[in-house]
Amino acid sequence: MTVSTLPRPTVLADFRSDTVTTPTPEMRRAMAEAAVGDDVYGEDPTISELQQELARLSGFEAGLFMPSGTMTNQVAIALHTRRGEEVICAEGSHIYEWELGMMATFSGVVPRFVPAPLGVPDPEDLRLAVRRSIHQSPTGMISLENTHNKAGGTVLPLEVLAAAREVATQEGVPLHLDGARVFNAAVALNVPLKEITRHFDTVSVCLSKGLGAPVGSVLLGSAAAMKQAHRYRKMMGGGMRQAGVLAAAALVALREGPARLAEDHRRTQVLARALVEAGFDVNLAAVQTNIIYVRLPEAQTQVDAWASKGVLASALGHDSVRFVLHHQVNDAALEAAISVLTA
Ligand SMILES: *Cc1c(COP(=O)(O)O)cnc(C)c1O
C-alpha cells in the first residue's frame, strides 16, 4: 500500500481500511475509568474480563490479548508448528501475504497455498496438500481466513468449515482461523459467533477492525495453549503491562460493535452498486461484507485524484483499489463520497 503525500482537503469519507476508526466517547470514558494491573503477571482485571468475554462468546476456554492481529496469528503459528514445516492456507491469506514473512523469521515455517476462488478453499484440496513424505516438509497446521480480506471480505460457508474440521481431525493437523473479521462473517451468515469458531483449535479476532477499538486482537484456544501463547507473546514484545486501558475500549467495541456491522454491510452494497452503475469493474459476487475491490488501471493515480477531493481509498497493486466500510462512514458521508466517485 502506498501512502499518498498529496495535500488533502477535508476528508469526506475514509475507506482505506476499517482500522481507521477513532475511539468513540464511550470508549474514551471506559479507558479513563479502567481498572488496570500488570498483565504480564496476569493481573490486569480489564484485560482478563475482555479475554473471558470473548472466550465465552466463541466457546473457548481462554483468550490472550495482544497488540495486533499479526501477533495473534504469528503466535498461533508458533504454537502449532515446528521449524521446517508447512502452513497450508488459502491463496492470498493475510498470514503470509501481509505479515512480512514472519512465519519464516519467527517460526521457521513456509506457506503452502491452496486455490481459493472467492477466498473459499475446497476442503479436498486442503486434504491433498497435507504432506508426510520423508522427502517433503511436513504439514504443521492449516489456517483459514474468514472473512477473506484479499478475496474481497468474502465469507466461508459453514459446510466448508465443517469439512475443513473433518480433514484436520482425520489428518491430525491443527486448524487455525484468522478471524480478524469473523464478526463480519457471523453477521453476514446471521449465526452466533460460536457456529463459526467451534470448528477451530485456535482463532484470532481483531477488535480494531470493524468493531472499532483503537488497538488489539485476541487469540482464543485451550487454557493450555494460551499458557504457552503467553510465552510467545512475550518473546515478540507483546507483554503490555497496564494495557487494561486498551482492553476497556476493546470491551466497548466488543459489546457495541457487532450490532453495527449489518449497517456497514448495507452501505457496502449501496456503494458497490453505485460504482457498478458508474461503469466501474466490481465483482459483486465478492461483495459480501464490508469490502469492495475495484479493478482499474493506474490505481494509484485514480486514488490520488479521489483523495484530492476528500475520498480516501487504498491502491493495492497496480490495478486494484480497495474500499472498506466502517461505522465512521455514515449515510451522509457515503452519499457525499458516491457523488465524488461517480462524478
Ligand atoms: C487486519 C488483518 C489482520 C491483522 O492485522 P494487524 O494490522 O496486525 O492487526 C490479520 N488478518 C486479516 C485477514 C486482517 O485483515
mmCIF file with all atom_site columns, N, CA and C in Angstrom, residues 116-182:
data_model
loop_
_atom_site.group_PDB
_atom_site.id
_atom_site.type_symbol
_atom_site.label_atom_id
_atom_site.label_alt_id
_atom_site.label_comp_id
_atom_site.label_asym_id
_atom_site.label_entity_id
_atom_site.label_seq_id
_atom_site.pdbx_PDB_ins_code
_atom_site.Cartn_x
_atom_site.Cartn_y
_atom_site.Cartn_z
_atom_site.occupancy
_atom_site.B_iso_or_equiv
_atom_site.pdbx_formal_charge
_atom_site.auth_seq_id
_atom_site.auth_comp_id
_atom_site.auth_asym_id
_atom_site.auth_atom_id
_atom_site.pdbx_PDB_model_num
ATOM 1   N N  . ALA A 1 116 ? -8.262  -20.794 -3.908 1.00 0.00 ? 116 ALA A N  1
ATOM 2   C CA . ALA A 1 116 ? -9.420  -20.394 -3.105 1.00 0.00 ? 116 ALA A CA 1
ATOM 3   C C  . ALA A 1 116 ? -10.248 -19.374 -3.875 1.00 0.00 ? 116 ALA A C  1
ATOM 4   N N  . PRO A 1 117 ? -11.078 -19.843 -4.807 1.00 0.00 ? 117 PRO A N  1
ATOM 5   C CA . PRO A 1 117 ? -11.946 -18.899 -5.521 1.00 0.00 ? 117 PRO A CA 1
ATOM 6   C C  . PRO A 1 117 ? -12.873 -18.194 -4.526 1.00 0.00 ? 117 PRO A C  1
ATOM 7   N N  . LEU A 1 118 ? -12.935 -16.891 -4.607 1.00 0.00 ? 118 LEU A N  1
ATOM 8   C CA . LEU A 1 118 ? -13.696 -16.077 -3.648 1.00 0.00 ? 118 LEU A CA 1
ATOM 9   C C  . LEU A 1 118 ? -13.251 -16.352 -2.198 1.00 0.00 ? 118 LEU A C  1
ATOM 10  N N  . GLY A 1 119 ? -11.989 -16.754 -2.037 1.00 0.00 ? 119 GLY A N  1
ATOM 11  C CA . GLY A 1 119 ? -11.440 -16.945 -0.699 1.00 0.00 ? 119 GLY A CA 1
ATOM 12  C C  . GLY A 1 119 ? -11.781 -18.266 -0.050 1.00 0.00 ? 119 GLY A C  1
ATOM 13  N N  . VAL A 1 120 ? -12.525 -19.111 -0.791 1.00 0.00 ? 120 VAL A N  1
ATOM 14  C CA . VAL A 1 120 ? -13.008 -20.358 -0.195 1.00 0.00 ? 120 VAL A CA 1
ATOM 15  C C  . VAL A 1 120 ? -12.252 -21.557 -0.767 1.00 0.00 ? 120 VAL A C  1
ATOM 16  N N  . PRO A 1 121 ? -11.408 -22.201 0.049  1.00 0.00 ? 121 PRO A N  1
ATOM 17  C CA . PRO A 1 121 ? -10.698 -23.373 -0.458 1.00 0.00 ? 121 PRO A CA 1
ATOM 18  C C  . PRO A 1 121 ? -11.616 -24.589 -0.506 1.00 0.00 ? 121 PRO A C  1
ATOM 19  N N  . ASP A 1 122 ? -11.325 -25.508 -1.423 1.00 0.00 ? 122 ASP A N  1
ATOM 20  C CA . ASP A 1 122 ? -12.028 -26.787 -1.454 1.00 0.00 ? 122 ASP A CA 1
ATOM 21  C C  . ASP A 1 122 ? -11.407 -27.671 -0.362 1.00 0.00 ? 122 ASP A C  1
ATOM 22  N N  . PRO A 1 123 ? -12.198 -28.155 0.585  1.00 0.00 ? 123 PRO A N  1
ATOM 23  C CA . PRO A 1 123 ? -11.637 -28.958 1.683  1.00 0.00 ? 123 PRO A CA 1
ATOM 24  C C  . PRO A 1 123 ? -10.816 -30.150 1.179  1.00 0.00 ? 123 PRO A C  1
ATOM 25  N N  . GLU A 1 124 ? -11.175 -30.694 0.021  1.00 0.00 ? 124 GLU A N  1
ATOM 26  C CA . GLU A 1 124 ? -10.391 -31.811 -0.525 1.00 0.00 ? 124 GLU A CA 1
ATOM 27  C C  . GLU A 1 124 ? -8.991  -31.349 -0.927 1.00 0.00 ? 124 GLU A C  1
ATOM 28  N N  . ASP A 1 125 ? -8.881  -30.101 -1.386 1.00 0.00 ? 125 ASP A N  1
ATOM 29  C CA . ASP A 1 125 ? -7.558  -29.548 -1.694 1.00 0.00 ? 125 ASP A CA 1
ATOM 30  C C  . ASP A 1 125 ? -6.722  -29.402 -0.424 1.00 0.00 ? 125 ASP A C  1
ATOM 31  N N  . LEU A 1 126 ? -7.389  -29.073 0.679  1.00 0.00 ? 126 LEU A N  1
ATOM 32  C CA . LEU A 1 126 ? -6.666  -28.991 1.965  1.00 0.00 ? 126 LEU A CA 1
ATOM 33  C C  . LEU A 1 126 ? -6.108  -30.373 2.308  1.00 0.00 ? 126 LEU A C  1
ATOM 34  N N  . ARG A 1 127 ? -6.937  -31.397 2.105  1.00 0.00 ? 127 ARG A N  1
ATOM 35  C CA . ARG A 1 127 ? -6.504  -32.770 2.410  1.00 0.00 ? 127 ARG A CA 1
ATOM 36  C C  . ARG A 1 127 ? -5.320  -33.176 1.524  1.00 0.00 ? 127 ARG A C  1
ATOM 37  N N  . LEU A 1 128 ? -5.444  -32.877 0.221  1.00 0.00 ? 128 LEU A N  1
ATOM 38  C CA . LEU A 1 128 ? -4.382  -33.259 -0.721 1.00 0.00 ? 128 LEU A CA 1
ATOM 39  C C  . LEU A 1 128 ? -3.081  -32.502 -0.463 1.00 0.00 ? 128 LEU A C  1
ATOM 40  N N  . ALA A 1 129 ? -3.192  -31.338 0.182  1.00 0.00 ? 129 ALA A N  1
ATOM 41  C CA . ALA A 1 129 ? -1.987  -30.531 0.443  1.00 0.00 ? 129 ALA A CA 1
ATOM 42  C C  . ALA A 1 129 ? -1.210  -31.037 1.665  1.00 0.00 ? 129 ALA A C  1
ATOM 43  N N  . VAL A 1 130 ? -1.835  -31.881 2.471  1.00 0.00 ? 130 VAL A N  1
ATOM 44  C CA . VAL A 1 130 ? -1.155  -32.410 3.672  1.00 0.00 ? 130 VAL A CA 1
ATOM 45  C C  . VAL A 1 130 ? -0.033  -33.334 3.222  1.00 0.00 ? 130 VAL A C  1
ATOM 46  N N  . ARG A 1 131 ? 1.174   -33.116 3.772  1.00 0.00 ? 131 ARG A N  1
ATOM 47  C CA . ARG A 1 131 ? 2.335   -33.886 3.321  1.00 0.00 ? 131 ARG A CA 1
ATOM 48  C C  . ARG A 1 131 ? 2.977   -34.631 4.476  1.00 0.00 ? 131 ARG A C  1
ATOM 49  N N  . ARG A 1 132 ? 3.406   -35.838 4.179  1.00 0.00 ? 132 ARG A N  1
ATOM 50  C CA . ARG A 1 132 ? 4.040   -36.655 5.209  1.00 0.00 ? 132 ARG A CA 1
ATOM 51  C C  . ARG A 1 132 ? 5.315   -37.334 4.730  1.00 0.00 ? 132 ARG A C  1
ATOM 52  N N  . SER A 1 133 ? 5.615   -37.230 3.415  1.00 0.00 ? 133 SER A N  1
ATOM 53  C CA . SER A 1 133 ? 6.764   -37.947 2.877  1.00 0.00 ? 133 SER A CA 1
ATOM 54  C C  . SER A 1 133 ? 8.051   -37.500 3.556  1.00 0.00 ? 133 SER A C  1
ATOM 55  N N  . ILE A 1 134 ? 8.991   -38.408 3.691  1.00 0.00 ? 134 ILE A N  1
ATOM 56  C CA . ILE A 1 134 ? 10.306  -38.111 4.265  1.00 0.00 ? 134 ILE A CA 1
ATOM 57  C C  . ILE A 1 134 ? 11.054  -37.088 3.413  1.00 0.00 ? 134 ILE A C  1
ATOM 58  N N  . HIS A 1 135 ? 10.625  -36.938 2.136  1.00 0.00 ? 135 HIS A N  1
ATOM 59  C CA . HIS A 1 135 ? 11.315  -36.027 1.214  1.00 0.00 ? 135 HIS A CA 1
ATOM 60  C C  . HIS A 1 135 ? 10.707  -34.631 1.196  1.00 0.00 ? 135 HIS A C  1
ATOM 61  N N  . GLN A 1 136 ? 9.673   -34.419 1.997  1.00 0.00 ? 136 GLN A N  1
ATOM 62  C CA . GLN A 1 136 ? 8.967   -33.136 1.910  1.00 0.00 ? 136 GLN A CA 1
ATOM 63  C C  . GLN A 1 136 ? 8.826   -32.495 3.297  1.00 0.00 ? 136 GLN A C  1
ATOM 64  N N  . SER A 1 137 ? 8.531   -31.191 3.305  1.00 0.00 ? 137 SER A N  1
ATOM 65  C CA . SER A 1 137 ? 8.268   -30.519 4.583  1.00 0.00 ? 137 SER A CA 1
ATOM 66  C C  . SER A 1 137 ? 6.945   -31.026 5.127  1.00 0.00 ? 137 SER A C  1
ATOM 67  N N  . PRO A 1 138 ? 6.921   -31.503 6.354  1.00 0.00 ? 138 PRO A N  1
ATOM 68  C CA . PRO A 1 138 ? 5.644   -31.970 6.891  1.00 0.00 ? 138 PRO A CA 1
ATOM 69  C C  . PRO A 1 138 ? 4.679   -30.810 7.150  1.00 0.00 ? 138 PRO A C  1
ATOM 70  N N  . THR A 1 139 ? 3.403   -31.128 7.131  1.00 0.00 ? 139 THR A N  1
ATOM 71  C CA . THR A 1 139 ? 2.381   -30.121 7.400  1.00 0.00 ? 139 THR A CA 1
ATOM 72  C C  . THR A 1 139 ? 2.313   -29.838 8.897  1.00 0.00 ? 139 THR A C  1
ATOM 73  N N  . GLY A 1 140 ? 2.405   -28.549 9.268  1.00 0.00 ? 140 GLY A N  1
ATOM 74  C CA . GLY A 1 140 ? 2.314   -28.183 10.687 1.00 0.00 ? 140 GLY A CA 1
ATOM 75  C C  . GLY A 1 140 ? 0.923   -27.763 11.098 1.00 0.00 ? 140 GLY A C  1
ATOM 76  N N  . MET A 1 141 ? 0.215   -27.107 10.196 1.00 0.00 ? 141 MET A N  1
ATOM 77  C CA . MET A 1 141 ? -1.125  -26.619 10.527 1.00 0.00 ? 141 MET A CA 1
ATOM 78  C C  . MET A 1 141 ? -1.852  -26.224 9.253  1.00 0.00 ? 141 MET A C  1
ATOM 79  N N  . ILE A 1 142 ? -3.159  -26.063 9.397  1.00 0.00 ? 142 ILE A N  1
ATOM 80  C CA . ILE A 1 142 ? -3.981  -25.485 8.330  1.00 0.00 ? 142 ILE A CA 1
ATOM 81  C C  . ILE A 1 142 ? -4.562  -24.194 8.876  1.00 0.00 ? 142 ILE A C  1
ATOM 82  N N  . SER A 1 143 ? -4.544  -23.148 8.070  1.00 0.00 ? 143 SER A N  1
ATOM 83  C CA . SER A 1 143 ? -5.104  -21.868 8.508  1.00 0.00 ? 143 SER A CA 1
ATOM 84  C C  . SER A 1 143 ? -6.123  -21.371 7.498  1.00 0.00 ? 143 SER A C  1
ATOM 85  N N  . LEU A 1 144 ? -7.293  -21.016 7.979  1.00 0.00 ? 144 LEU A N  1
ATOM 86  C CA . LEU A 1 144 ? -8.321  -20.421 7.111  1.00 0.00 ? 144 LEU A CA 1
ATOM 87  C C  . LEU A 1 144 ? -8.514  -18.960 7.506  1.00 0.00 ? 144 LEU A C  1
ATOM 88  N N  . GLU A 1 145 ? -9.134  -18.205 6.633  1.00 0.00 ? 145 GLU A N  1
ATOM 89  C CA . GLU A 1 145 ? -9.359  -16.771 6.889  1.00 0.00 ? 145 GLU A CA 1
ATOM 90  C C  . GLU A 1 145 ? -10.820 -16.438 6.603  1.00 0.00 ? 145 GLU A C  1
ATOM 91  N N  . ASN A 1 146 ? -11.493 -15.862 7.605  1.00 0.00 ? 146 ASN A N  1
ATOM 92  C CA . ASN A 1 146 ? -12.935 -15.622 7.482  1.00 0.00 ? 146 ASN A CA 1
ATOM 93  C C  . ASN A 1 146 ? -13.305 -14.357 8.263  1.00 0.00 ? 146 ASN A C  1
ATOM 94  N N  . THR A 1 147 ? -13.670 -13.284 7.559  1.00 0.00 ? 147 THR A N  1
ATOM 95  C CA . THR A 1 147 ? -13.806 -13.188 6.126  1.00 0.00 ? 147 THR A CA 1
ATOM 96  C C  . THR A 1 147 ? -12.429 -13.120 5.458  1.00 0.00 ? 147 THR A C  1
ATOM 97  N N  . HIS A 1 148 ? -12.393 -13.466 4.174  1.00 0.00 ? 148 HIS A N  1
ATOM 98  C CA . HIS A 1 148 ? -11.129 -13.455 3.455  1.00 0.00 ? 148 HIS A CA 1
ATOM 99  C C  . HIS A 1 148 ? -10.913 -12.060 2.864  1.00 0.00 ? 148 HIS A C  1
ATOM 100 N N  . ASN A 1 149 ? -9.913  -11.385 3.409  1.00 0.00 ? 149 ASN A N  1
ATOM 101 C CA . ASN A 1 149 ? -9.647  -9.980  3.075  1.00 0.00 ? 149 ASN A CA 1
ATOM 102 C C  . ASN A 1 149 ? -9.352  -9.797  1.588  1.00 0.00 ? 149 ASN A C  1
ATOM 103 N N  . LYS A 1 150 ? -8.316  -10.469 1.103  1.00 0.00 ? 150 LYS A N  1
ATOM 104 C CA . LYS A 1 150 ? -7.847  -10.208 -0.270 1.00 0.00 ? 150 LYS A CA 1
ATOM 105 C C  . LYS A 1 150 ? -8.850  -10.666 -1.332 1.00 0.00 ? 150 LYS A C  1
ATOM 106 N N  . ALA A 1 151 ? -9.693  -11.625 -0.966 1.00 0.00 ? 151 ALA A N  1
ATOM 107 C CA . ALA A 1 151 ? -10.715 -12.079 -1.918 1.00 0.00 ? 151 ALA A CA 1
ATOM 108 C C  . ALA A 1 151 ? -11.908 -11.123 -1.936 1.00 0.00 ? 151 ALA A C  1
ATOM 109 N N  . GLY A 1 152 ? -11.914 -10.145 -1.014 1.00 0.00 ? 152 GLY A N  1
ATOM 110 C CA . GLY A 1 152 ? -12.986 -9.152  -1.034 1.00 0.00 ? 152 GLY A CA 1
ATOM 111 C C  . GLY A 1 152 ? -13.867 -9.152  0.206  1.00 0.00 ? 152 GLY A C  1
ATOM 112 N N  . GLY A 1 153 ? -13.333 -9.672  1.323  1.00 0.00 ? 153 GLY A N  1
ATOM 113 C CA . GLY A 1 153 ? -14.167 -9.744  2.527  1.00 0.00 ? 153 GLY A CA 1
ATOM 114 C C  . GLY A 1 153 ? -15.219 -10.824 2.384  1.00 0.00 ? 153 GLY A C  1
ATOM 115 N N  . THR A 1 154 ? -14.829 -11.909 1.743  1.00 0.00 ? 154 THR A N  1
ATOM 116 C CA . THR A 1 154 ? -15.787 -12.987 1.462  1.00 0.00 ? 154 THR A CA 1
ATOM 117 C C  . THR A 1 154 ? -15.943 -13.933 2.655  1.00 0.00 ? 154 THR A C  1
ATOM 118 N N  . VAL A 1 155 ? -17.099 -14.567 2.692  1.00 0.00 ? 155 VAL A N  1
ATOM 119 C CA . VAL A 1 155 ? -17.484 -15.387 3.836  1.00 0.00 ? 155 VAL A CA 1
ATOM 120 C C  . VAL A 1 155 ? -17.325 -16.869 3.498  1.00 0.00 ? 155 VAL A C  1
ATOM 121 N N  . LEU A 1 156 ? -16.737 -17.627 4.413  1.00 0.00 ? 156 LEU A N  1
ATOM 122 C CA . LEU A 1 156 ? -16.618 -19.076 4.198  1.00 0.00 ? 156 LEU A CA 1
ATOM 123 C C  . LEU A 1 156 ? -17.903 -19.759 4.653  1.00 0.00 ? 156 LEU A C  1
ATOM 124 N N  . PRO A 1 157 ? -18.531 -20.544 3.770  1.00 0.00 ? 157 PRO A N  1
ATOM 125 C CA . PRO A 1 157 ? -19.765 -21.240 4.164  1.00 0.00 ? 157 PRO A CA 1
ATOM 126 C C  . PRO A 1 157 ? -19.509 -22.187 5.339  1.00 0.00 ? 157 PRO A C  1
ATOM 127 N N  . LEU A 1 158 ? -20.516 -22.368 6.191  1.00 0.00 ? 158 LEU A N  1
ATOM 128 C CA . LEU A 1 158 ? -20.358 -23.235 7.368  1.00 0.00 ? 158 LEU A CA 1
ATOM 129 C C  . LEU A 1 158 ? -20.014 -24.671 6.967  1.00 0.00 ? 158 LEU A C  1
ATOM 130 N N  . GLU A 1 159 ? -20.550 -25.146 5.817  1.00 0.00 ? 159 GLU A N  1
ATOM 131 C CA . GLU A 1 159 ? -20.243 -26.521 5.379  1.00 0.00 ? 159 GLU A CA 1
ATOM 132 C C  . GLU A 1 159 ? -18.761 -26.679 5.088  1.00 0.00 ? 159 GLU A C  1
ATOM 133 N N  . VAL A 1 160 ? -18.160 -25.612 4.560  1.00 0.00 ? 160 VAL A N  1
ATOM 134 C CA . VAL A 1 160 ? -16.724 -25.674 4.251  1.00 0.00 ? 160 VAL A CA 1
ATOM 135 C C  . VAL A 1 160 ? -15.918 -25.751 5.554  1.00 0.00 ? 160 VAL A C  1
ATOM 136 N N  . LEU A 1 161 ? -16.362 -25.000 6.558  1.00 0.00 ? 161 LEU A N  1
ATOM 137 C CA . LEU A 1 161 ? -15.672 -25.043 7.854  1.00 0.00 ? 161 LEU A CA 1
ATOM 138 C C  . LEU A 1 161 ? -15.778 -26.440 8.461  1.00 0.00 ? 161 LEU A C  1
ATOM 139 N N  . ALA A 1 162 ? -16.972 -27.015 8.391  1.00 0.00 ? 162 ALA A N  1
ATOM 140 C CA . ALA A 1 162 ? -17.174 -28.358 8.953  1.00 0.00 ? 162 ALA A CA 1
ATOM 141 C C  . ALA A 1 162 ? -16.320 -29.385 8.217  1.00 0.00 ? 162 ALA A C  1
ATOM 142 N N  . ALA A 1 163 ? -16.248 -29.259 6.902  1.00 0.00 ? 163 ALA A N  1
ATOM 143 C CA . ALA A 1 163 ? -15.450 -30.205 6.113  1.00 0.00 ? 163 ALA A CA 1
ATOM 144 C C  . ALA A 1 163 ? -13.959 -30.021 6.391  1.00 0.00 ? 163 ALA A C  1
ATOM 145 N N  . ALA A 1 164 ? -13.533 -28.766 6.573  1.00 0.00 ? 164 ALA A N  1
ATOM 146 C CA . ALA A 1 164 ? -12.120 -28.497 6.891  1.00 0.00 ? 164 ALA A CA 1
ATOM 147 C C  . ALA A 1 164 ? -11.783 -29.084 8.265  1.00 0.00 ? 164 ALA A C  1
ATOM 148 N N  . ARG A 1 165 ? -12.734 -28.986 9.197  1.00 0.00 ? 165 ARG A N  1
ATOM 149 C CA . ARG A 1 165 ? -12.537 -29.573 10.531 1.00 0.00 ? 165 ARG A CA 1
ATOM 150 C C  . ARG A 1 165 ? -12.326 -31.086 10.429 1.00 0.00 ? 165 ARG A C  1
ATOM 151 N N  . GLU A 1 166 ? -13.138 -31.691 9.560  1.00 0.00 ? 166 GLU A N  1
ATOM 152 C CA . GLU A 1 166 ? -13.040 -33.146 9.379  1.00 0.00 ? 166 GLU A CA 1
ATOM 153 C C  . GLU A 1 166 ? -11.670 -33.531 8.822  1.00 0.00 ? 166 GLU A C  1
ATOM 154 N N  . VAL A 1 167 ? -11.216 -32.762 7.830  1.00 0.00 ? 167 VAL A N  1
ATOM 155 C CA . VAL A 1 167 ? -9.889  -33.017 7.251  1.00 0.00 ? 167 VAL A CA 1
ATOM 156 C C  . VAL A 1 167 ? -8.829  -32.877 8.340  1.00 0.00 ? 167 VAL A C  1
ATOM 157 N N  . ALA A 1 168 ? -8.900  -31.786 9.108  1.00 0.00 ? 168 ALA A N  1
ATOM 158 C CA . ALA A 1 168 ? -7.893  -31.521 10.138 1.00 0.00 ? 168 ALA A CA 1
ATOM 159 C C  . ALA A 1 168 ? -7.871  -32.646 11.170 1.00 0.00 ? 168 ALA A C  1
ATOM 160 N N  . THR A 1 169 ? -9.049  -33.097 11.579 1.00 0.00 ? 169 THR A N  1
ATOM 161 C CA . THR A 1 169 ? -9.133  -34.164 12.582 1.00 0.00 ? 169 THR A CA 1
ATOM 162 C C  . THR A 1 169 ? -8.589  -35.470 12.012 1.00 0.00 ? 169 THR A C  1
ATOM 163 N N  . GLN A 1 170 ? -9.047  -35.818 10.800 1.00 0.00 ? 170 GLN A N  1
ATOM 164 C CA . GLN A 1 170 ? -8.598  -37.074 10.193 1.00 0.00 ? 170 GLN A CA 1
ATOM 165 C C  . GLN A 1 170 ? -7.096  -37.089 9.944  1.00 0.00 ? 170 GLN A C  1
ATOM 166 N N  . GLU A 1 171 ? -6.548  -35.940 9.564  1.00 0.00 ? 171 GLU A N  1
ATOM 167 C CA . GLU A 1 171 ? -5.123  -35.866 9.239  1.00 0.00 ? 171 GLU A CA 1
ATOM 168 C C  . GLU A 1 171 ? -4.270  -35.551 10.472 1.00 0.00 ? 171 GLU A C  1
ATOM 169 N N  . GLY A 1 172 ? -4.924  -35.240 11.589 1.00 0.00 ? 172 GLY A N  1
ATOM 170 C CA . GLY A 1 172 ? -4.182  -34.922 12.815 1.00 0.00 ? 172 GLY A CA 1
ATOM 171 C C  . GLY A 1 172 ? -3.392  -33.628 12.717 1.00 0.00 ? 172 GLY A C  1
ATOM 172 N N  . VAL A 1 173 ? -3.996  -32.627 12.036 1.00 0.00 ? 173 VAL A N  1
ATOM 173 C CA . VAL A 1 173 ? -3.322  -31.340 11.840 1.00 0.00 ? 173 VAL A CA 1
ATOM 174 C C  . VAL A 1 173 ? -4.144  -30.248 12.545 1.00 0.00 ? 173 VAL A C  1
ATOM 175 N N  . PRO A 1 174 ? -3.501  -29.358 13.316 1.00 0.00 ? 174 PRO A N  1
ATOM 176 C CA . PRO A 1 174 ? -4.263  -28.287 13.974 1.00 0.00 ? 174 PRO A CA 1
ATOM 177 C C  . PRO A 1 174 ? -4.866  -27.313 12.957 1.00 0.00 ? 174 PRO A C  1
ATOM 178 N N  . LEU A 1 175 ? -6.024  -26.769 13.299 1.00 0.00 ? 175 LEU A N  1
ATOM 179 C CA . LEU A 1 175 ? -6.751  -25.869 12.402 1.00 0.00 ? 175 LEU A CA 1
ATOM 180 C C  . LEU A 1 175 ? -6.912  -24.508 13.068 1.00 0.00 ? 175 LEU A C  1
ATOM 181 N N  . HIS A 1 176 ? -6.357  -23.489 12.417 1.00 0.00 ? 176 HIS A N  1
ATOM 182 C CA . HIS A 1 176 ? -6.410  -22.114 12.954 1.00 0.00 ? 176 HIS A CA 1
ATOM 183 C C  . HIS A 1 176 ? -7.317  -21.267 12.073 1.00 0.00 ? 176 HIS A C  1
ATOM 184 N N  . LEU A 1 177 ? -7.999  -20.315 12.702 1.00 0.00 ? 177 LEU A N  1
ATOM 185 C CA . LEU A 1 177 ? -8.776  -19.339 11.935 1.00 0.00 ? 177 LEU A CA 1
ATOM 186 C C  . LEU A 1 177 ? -8.205  -17.945 12.133 1.00 0.00 ? 177 LEU A C  1
ATOM 187 N N  . ASP A 1 178 ? -7.818  -17.296 11.033 1.00 0.00 ? 178 ASP A N  1
ATOM 188 C CA . ASP A 1 178 ? -7.558  -15.864 11.072 1.00 0.00 ? 178 ASP A CA 1
ATOM 189 C C  . ASP A 1 178 ? -8.924  -15.203 10.949 1.00 0.00 ? 178 ASP A C  1
ATOM 190 N N  . GLY A 1 179 ? -9.488  -14.905 12.111 1.00 0.00 ? 179 GLY A N  1
ATOM 191 C CA . GLY A 1 179 ? -10.825 -14.309 12.155 1.00 0.00 ? 179 GLY A CA 1
ATOM 192 C C  . GLY A 1 179 ? -10.751 -12.829 12.461 1.00 0.00 ? 179 GLY A C  1
ATOM 193 N N  . ALA A 1 180 ? -9.828  -12.145 11.798 1.00 0.00 ? 180 ALA A N  1
ATOM 194 C CA . ALA A 1 180 ? -9.728  -10.689 12.003 1.00 0.00 ? 180 ALA A CA 1
ATOM 195 C C  . ALA A 1 180 ? -11.120 -10.062 11.880 1.00 0.00 ? 180 ALA A C  1
ATOM 196 N N  . ARG A 1 181 ? -11.886 -10.540 10.890 1.00 0.00 ? 181 ARG A N  1
ATOM 197 C CA . ARG A 1 181 ? -13.248 -10.027 10.687 1.00 0.00 ? 181 ARG A CA 1
ATOM 198 C C  . ARG A 1 181 ? -14.292 -11.133 10.853 1.00 0.00 ? 181 ARG A C  1
ATOM 199 N N  . VAL A 1 182 ? -14.081 -11.982 11.828 1.00 0.00 ? 182 VAL A N  1
ATOM 200 C CA . VAL A 1 182 ? -15.022 -13.101 11.999 1.00 0.00 ? 182 VAL A CA 1
ATOM 201 C C  . VAL A 1 182 ? -16.409 -12.610 12.424 1.00 0.00 ? 182 VAL A C  1
#
